[in-house]
XYZ file of C-alpha atoms in Angstrom:
398
model
C 54.986 182.224 220.865
C 54.215 178.986 219.057
C 57.158 176.649 218.645
C 58.056 175.778 215.091
C 57.531 172.141 214.226
C 60.227 170.814 211.884
C 58.750 169.684 208.572
C 58.452 165.942 208.103
C 60.204 164.354 205.181
C 57.664 163.706 202.400
C 56.675 160.057 202.183
C 58.540 159.630 198.926
C 61.939 159.202 200.534
C 64.125 156.139 200.602
C 63.090 155.406 204.204
C 59.655 154.325 203.027
C 61.240 151.853 200.622
C 63.525 150.476 203.318
C 60.588 149.973 205.679
C 58.752 147.833 203.115
C 61.872 145.777 202.452
C 62.619 145.397 206.159
C 59.097 144.252 206.994
C 59.021 141.809 204.093
C 55.887 143.470 202.710
C 57.622 144.150 199.386
C 61.110 143.066 198.345
C 61.131 143.250 194.529
C 60.847 146.261 192.212
C 57.427 145.229 190.969
C 56.081 144.631 194.483
C 57.468 147.969 195.675
C 55.876 149.832 192.769
C 52.570 148.099 193.490
C 52.697 149.144 197.144
C 53.936 152.694 196.597
C 52.363 153.672 193.289
C 55.602 155.357 192.224
C 57.164 155.524 188.788
C 60.009 153.139 187.976
C 62.391 156.119 187.730
C 61.555 157.360 191.241
C 61.855 153.895 192.751
C 65.158 153.261 190.968
C 66.561 156.476 192.438
C 65.512 155.530 195.973
C 66.912 152.009 195.642
C 70.198 153.432 194.364
C 70.360 155.706 197.423
C 69.873 152.753 199.767
C 72.397 150.602 197.896
C 74.974 153.402 197.872
C 74.499 153.925 201.618
C 75.095 150.201 202.188
C 71.695 149.750 203.825
C 70.353 147.124 201.435
C 71.716 144.539 199.047
C 70.365 142.470 196.213
C 69.643 139.086 197.697
C 69.276 136.873 194.650
C 66.720 136.201 191.972
C 62.995 135.615 192.154
C 61.154 134.474 189.029
C 58.190 136.665 188.162
C 55.371 135.440 185.961
C 57.544 133.654 183.417
C 59.382 136.823 182.366
C 62.853 138.046 183.238
C 63.911 137.127 186.818
C 63.341 140.004 189.220
C 66.018 141.040 191.722
C 64.904 141.047 195.319
C 66.297 143.276 198.035
C 67.098 142.727 201.704
C 68.513 144.709 204.599
C 72.311 144.534 204.721
C 72.195 142.705 208.024
C 75.967 142.461 208.397
C 76.561 146.194 207.859
C 76.677 146.817 211.604
C 75.707 145.578 215.042
C 73.031 146.295 217.622
C 73.559 146.018 221.380
C 70.581 144.908 223.470
C 70.115 145.098 227.233
C 67.225 143.793 229.343
C 67.556 145.115 232.901
C 65.398 143.374 235.472
C 64.885 143.938 239.169
C 67.429 141.261 240.104
C 68.736 139.854 236.814
C 70.044 141.436 233.614
C 70.660 139.999 230.135
C 72.686 141.559 227.348
C 73.148 140.500 223.766
C 74.685 141.490 220.446
C 72.648 141.102 217.261
C 72.992 141.850 213.586
C 70.900 144.580 211.965
C 67.843 142.313 211.604
C 68.025 141.348 215.295
C 69.433 137.841 214.967
C 71.217 137.145 218.263
C 74.953 136.554 217.737
C 75.939 136.176 221.397
C 74.601 137.025 224.836
C 75.370 136.919 228.543
C 73.573 137.426 231.852
C 74.190 137.994 235.565
C 72.348 138.393 238.846
C 72.624 142.167 238.775
C 69.601 144.431 238.503
C 67.709 147.587 239.314
C 68.652 147.656 242.982
C 72.382 147.594 242.179
C 72.003 151.105 240.777
C 72.724 152.541 237.318
C 76.474 153.042 237.864
C 77.123 149.366 238.633
C 74.778 147.997 235.978
C 76.061 150.055 233.057
C 79.700 149.621 234.105
C 79.142 145.851 234.121
C 77.278 145.927 230.801
C 79.982 147.891 228.970
C 82.637 145.444 230.164
C 80.518 142.479 229.050
C 79.805 144.058 225.657
C 83.535 144.614 225.109
C 84.218 140.966 225.978
C 81.427 139.670 223.723
C 82.573 141.835 220.817
C 86.105 140.456 221.114
C 84.695 136.931 221.271
C 83.000 137.312 217.885
C 85.873 139.296 216.373
C 83.995 142.603 216.143
C 84.432 146.081 217.687
C 82.452 149.024 219.061
C 83.156 150.859 215.788
C 80.582 148.557 214.164
C 77.801 149.326 216.656
C 74.947 151.256 215.047
C 72.315 151.193 217.784
C 71.630 150.261 221.406
C 68.268 149.127 222.816
C 67.684 149.024 226.576
C 64.771 147.887 228.730
C 64.431 149.090 232.341
C 61.864 148.128 235.027
C 60.156 151.497 235.408
C 58.478 154.372 233.526
C 60.461 155.900 230.657
C 60.071 159.018 228.535
C 60.777 157.234 225.254
C 61.309 160.483 223.320
C 64.262 161.576 225.453
C 65.524 158.257 226.825
C 65.131 159.624 230.354
C 63.643 157.518 233.117
C 60.582 158.859 234.888
C 60.029 159.451 238.567
C 59.411 157.849 240.990
C 61.327 154.625 240.320
C 61.456 151.641 242.679
C 65.038 152.689 243.474
C 65.456 156.502 243.690
C 68.930 156.282 242.128
C 67.134 155.734 238.809
C 64.899 158.811 239.068
C 65.366 161.080 236.011
C 68.383 159.071 234.805
C 69.450 159.882 231.240
C 70.766 156.553 230.011
C 73.151 157.958 227.376
C 75.124 159.628 230.180
C 76.035 156.193 231.575
C 77.293 154.691 228.320
C 80.591 156.515 228.047
C 81.713 158.467 225.006
C 79.752 157.119 222.101
C 79.637 158.542 218.574
C 76.668 160.851 218.116
C 75.336 158.764 215.242
C 74.771 155.704 217.451
C 71.041 155.442 218.051
C 70.034 154.776 221.671
C 66.494 153.806 222.584
C 65.137 153.045 226.065
C 61.779 151.591 227.098
C 60.111 149.734 229.962
C 61.233 146.126 230.302
C 57.633 144.934 229.927
C 57.401 146.820 226.629
C 60.538 145.254 225.158
C 59.185 141.833 226.174
C 55.941 142.724 224.359
C 57.811 143.870 221.234
C 59.765 140.635 221.051
C 56.820 138.341 221.728
C 54.248 140.109 219.557
C 56.463 140.523 216.495
C 58.345 137.241 216.596
C 56.181 134.692 218.407
C 52.522 135.796 218.437
C 52.068 137.238 214.956
C 48.620 135.667 214.677
C 47.433 137.902 217.540
C 47.039 141.661 217.059
C 45.863 142.526 220.581
C 47.792 141.235 223.582
C 48.278 141.811 227.274
C 51.898 140.963 228.099
C 53.013 140.459 231.694
C 56.624 140.354 232.859
C 56.844 138.653 236.244
C 60.080 138.510 238.180
C 61.057 140.147 241.431
C 58.838 142.964 240.141
C 55.753 142.832 237.909
C 55.211 144.832 234.724
C 52.473 144.870 232.103
C 52.445 145.982 228.471
C 49.604 146.428 225.999
C 49.774 145.523 222.322
C 46.915 147.090 220.367
C 46.474 146.339 216.665
C 50.010 144.983 216.517
C 51.741 147.926 218.203
C 52.865 148.481 221.769
C 50.679 151.155 223.339
C 52.701 153.463 225.608
C 50.155 156.111 226.575
C 50.610 159.854 226.816
C 53.896 159.819 228.743
C 55.141 156.268 228.294
C 53.538 154.933 231.465
C 50.732 152.739 230.115
C 50.506 149.307 231.710
C 51.096 150.138 235.380
C 49.093 147.583 237.377
C 47.659 148.247 240.837
C 46.754 145.766 243.550
C 43.157 144.591 242.945
C 42.147 144.401 246.612
C 41.882 147.410 248.917
C 40.594 147.704 252.454
C 38.638 150.879 251.838
C 37.599 153.187 249.016
C 39.715 156.020 250.426
C 42.912 153.952 250.462
C 45.560 154.951 247.912
C 46.279 152.570 245.059
C 49.216 150.266 245.671
C 51.537 149.016 242.954
C 50.829 145.374 242.222
C 54.437 144.326 242.814
C 54.187 145.472 246.454
C 51.451 142.869 246.981
C 52.079 140.088 244.457
C 55.468 139.542 242.806
C 58.657 137.576 243.071
C 59.704 140.163 245.644
C 56.786 139.358 247.936
C 57.466 135.615 247.509
C 61.106 136.225 248.441
C 60.112 138.168 251.553
C 57.708 135.435 252.644
C 60.269 132.678 252.162
C 62.967 134.698 253.951
C 60.880 134.726 257.124
C 61.401 130.968 257.334
C 65.049 131.288 256.312
C 66.492 128.144 257.877
C 65.097 125.920 255.158
C 68.004 123.664 254.274
C 70.296 126.683 254.139
C 68.681 127.935 250.919
C 69.139 131.661 250.351
C 66.543 133.247 248.112
C 67.692 136.433 246.379
C 66.448 136.370 242.792
C 63.362 135.146 240.959
C 65.548 132.380 239.484
C 66.140 131.158 243.062
C 62.371 130.970 243.570
C 61.965 128.982 240.355
C 64.629 126.516 241.487
C 62.720 125.935 244.734
C 59.496 125.298 242.794
C 61.299 122.856 240.486
C 62.654 121.046 243.559
C 59.102 120.619 244.852
C 59.370 123.039 247.798
C 55.767 123.172 249.060
C 56.046 126.656 250.557
C 57.521 128.136 247.388
C 54.886 126.439 245.220
C 52.048 127.757 247.386
C 53.509 131.266 247.371
C 53.956 131.309 243.587
C 50.393 130.093 243.041
C 49.036 132.753 245.421
C 50.953 135.475 243.600
C 49.720 134.185 240.232
C 46.134 134.367 241.445
C 46.457 138.024 242.516
C 48.167 138.941 239.229
C 45.328 137.223 237.354
C 42.700 139.254 239.208
C 44.604 142.458 238.410
C 44.737 141.538 234.716
C 41.026 140.703 234.555
C 40.058 144.382 234.426
C 42.585 144.998 231.638
C 41.100 142.083 229.696
C 37.661 143.648 230.036
C 38.876 147.070 228.901
C 40.905 146.182 225.802
C 39.473 142.741 224.925
C 42.760 141.068 223.874
C 42.926 137.685 222.177
C 45.834 136.526 224.364
C 47.504 137.154 227.698
C 51.223 136.332 227.491
C 53.203 135.796 230.693
C 56.988 136.118 230.591
C 59.857 136.979 232.905
C 61.849 134.752 235.256
C 58.871 133.821 237.406
C 57.086 132.397 234.372
C 59.816 129.749 234.324
C 58.057 128.270 237.379
C 55.822 126.676 234.758
C 52.259 125.440 234.714
C 51.426 126.061 238.371
C 52.102 129.788 238.047
C 50.486 130.210 234.614
C 47.458 128.128 235.626
C 46.888 130.303 238.705
C 46.888 133.426 236.528
C 44.639 131.815 233.929
C 42.052 130.628 236.461
C 41.860 134.045 238.137
C 41.512 135.851 234.807
C 38.683 133.560 233.716
C 36.915 133.805 237.077
C 37.045 137.601 237.257
C 36.757 138.809 233.663
C 33.521 139.472 231.763
C 32.079 136.501 229.898
C 32.284 138.155 226.480
C 35.886 139.334 226.976
C 37.133 135.856 227.855
C 35.569 134.080 224.887
C 38.428 132.593 222.861
C 40.996 134.185 225.192
C 44.382 132.448 225.419
C 46.472 132.739 228.596
C 49.891 131.216 228.045
C 53.551 131.414 228.892
C 55.774 133.569 226.653
C 57.038 131.625 223.645
C 60.499 133.199 223.325
C 61.458 132.336 226.878
C 64.335 134.177 228.464
C 65.626 135.552 225.141
C 62.507 137.692 224.576
C 63.864 140.809 226.290
C 67.111 140.870 224.330
C 65.242 140.301 221.061
C 62.745 143.039 221.906
C 65.443 145.535 222.880
C 67.262 144.835 219.616
C 64.057 145.328 217.625
C 63.523 148.708 219.306
C 67.059 149.739 218.382
C 66.459 148.483 214.843
C 63.241 150.511 214.567
C 65.010 153.682 215.711
C 67.999 153.105 213.442
C 65.806 152.522 210.378
C 63.173 155.148 211.147
C 61.757 156.231 207.775
C 62.350 159.961 208.198
C 65.856 159.382 209.547
C 66.830 157.158 206.615
C 65.286 159.492 204.035
C 67.210 162.445 205.470
C 70.438 160.426 205.765
C 70.412 159.139 202.185
C 69.317 162.498 200.772
C 72.218 164.199 202.561
C 74.655 161.561 201.292
C 73.417 161.983 197.747
C 73.771 165.766 198.054
C 77.406 165.455 199.168
C 78.116 163.150 196.250
């Protein structure tokens, strides 16, 4: 028996209007009519629905061609809050943003994947409560939550895939760890590399439509941005990198992070542990050693960068991006790490694919993950079909 597919809302709903306003593609009545080809009556009805729902507001006056000033519209950014969470292998950042993803406050701690989901989400909820009190707001104002995790995710269900680096995360349904939340709060979960890519591509690399984005910390993740959108593949697992060097053709593929990552640097440095009493646990610890001029740490970071660069070279040849963006804690090690990646990419990639290619450090720095997670929550909250259905239902009740 064939499953029934629910009908999609016709593309004449208010959600389409909100998407144009939110993206900045059209913010006045005349610009919206030009984009949509609708009548003034239809557009007026949709704008009224959005205004009544408190989703948009009139943001002032824009003069149009010498005639009567035209009202412009904007998202009602203060009509709620978004919570953002960027979980790394050894470090996690959380933040609270308005509805257009402007960061209002944030916090971080050396807690990550290997602390397990119970500890991480318990910590995060406590921090969110503290941050909300700090800015004089409450959970009642939260409209959406965006979360990045270092592993494969089924983005349609918010359930983590299997296997994960830590088996406690296998098949975890994130909503189950967030306590009793109202059903109308939107929760979206994605790979940490993908939320980094969303933040960087939409806020910092708008001139580039095709990117390879690498998140390097204790683990290593990769995301692909094709024609301006993050490509997730058939099951949300696109971007998994394997070690580029194998001893034989029959050997199984190994995950890149088992060969070249902050984790492998940490293991190598731990073998010579008595180095001025320095204990290396996180990727931030590795960066501090590099900044202090530790020769062993510098050599290890450069070696890891070289292997990552060789792994990326094949990706560069396959999708022909215009930029490779390197983020994550390990990228804070600076030019030595980025240069090692760049040199390996240029040595190993095809001549045509590397023409004009840029290989640079992420521009948003350590805030990229929080911004990306908030943008994902924003996208889910303002999904066109969801908004069209919501405002239509509200109008019907009225």
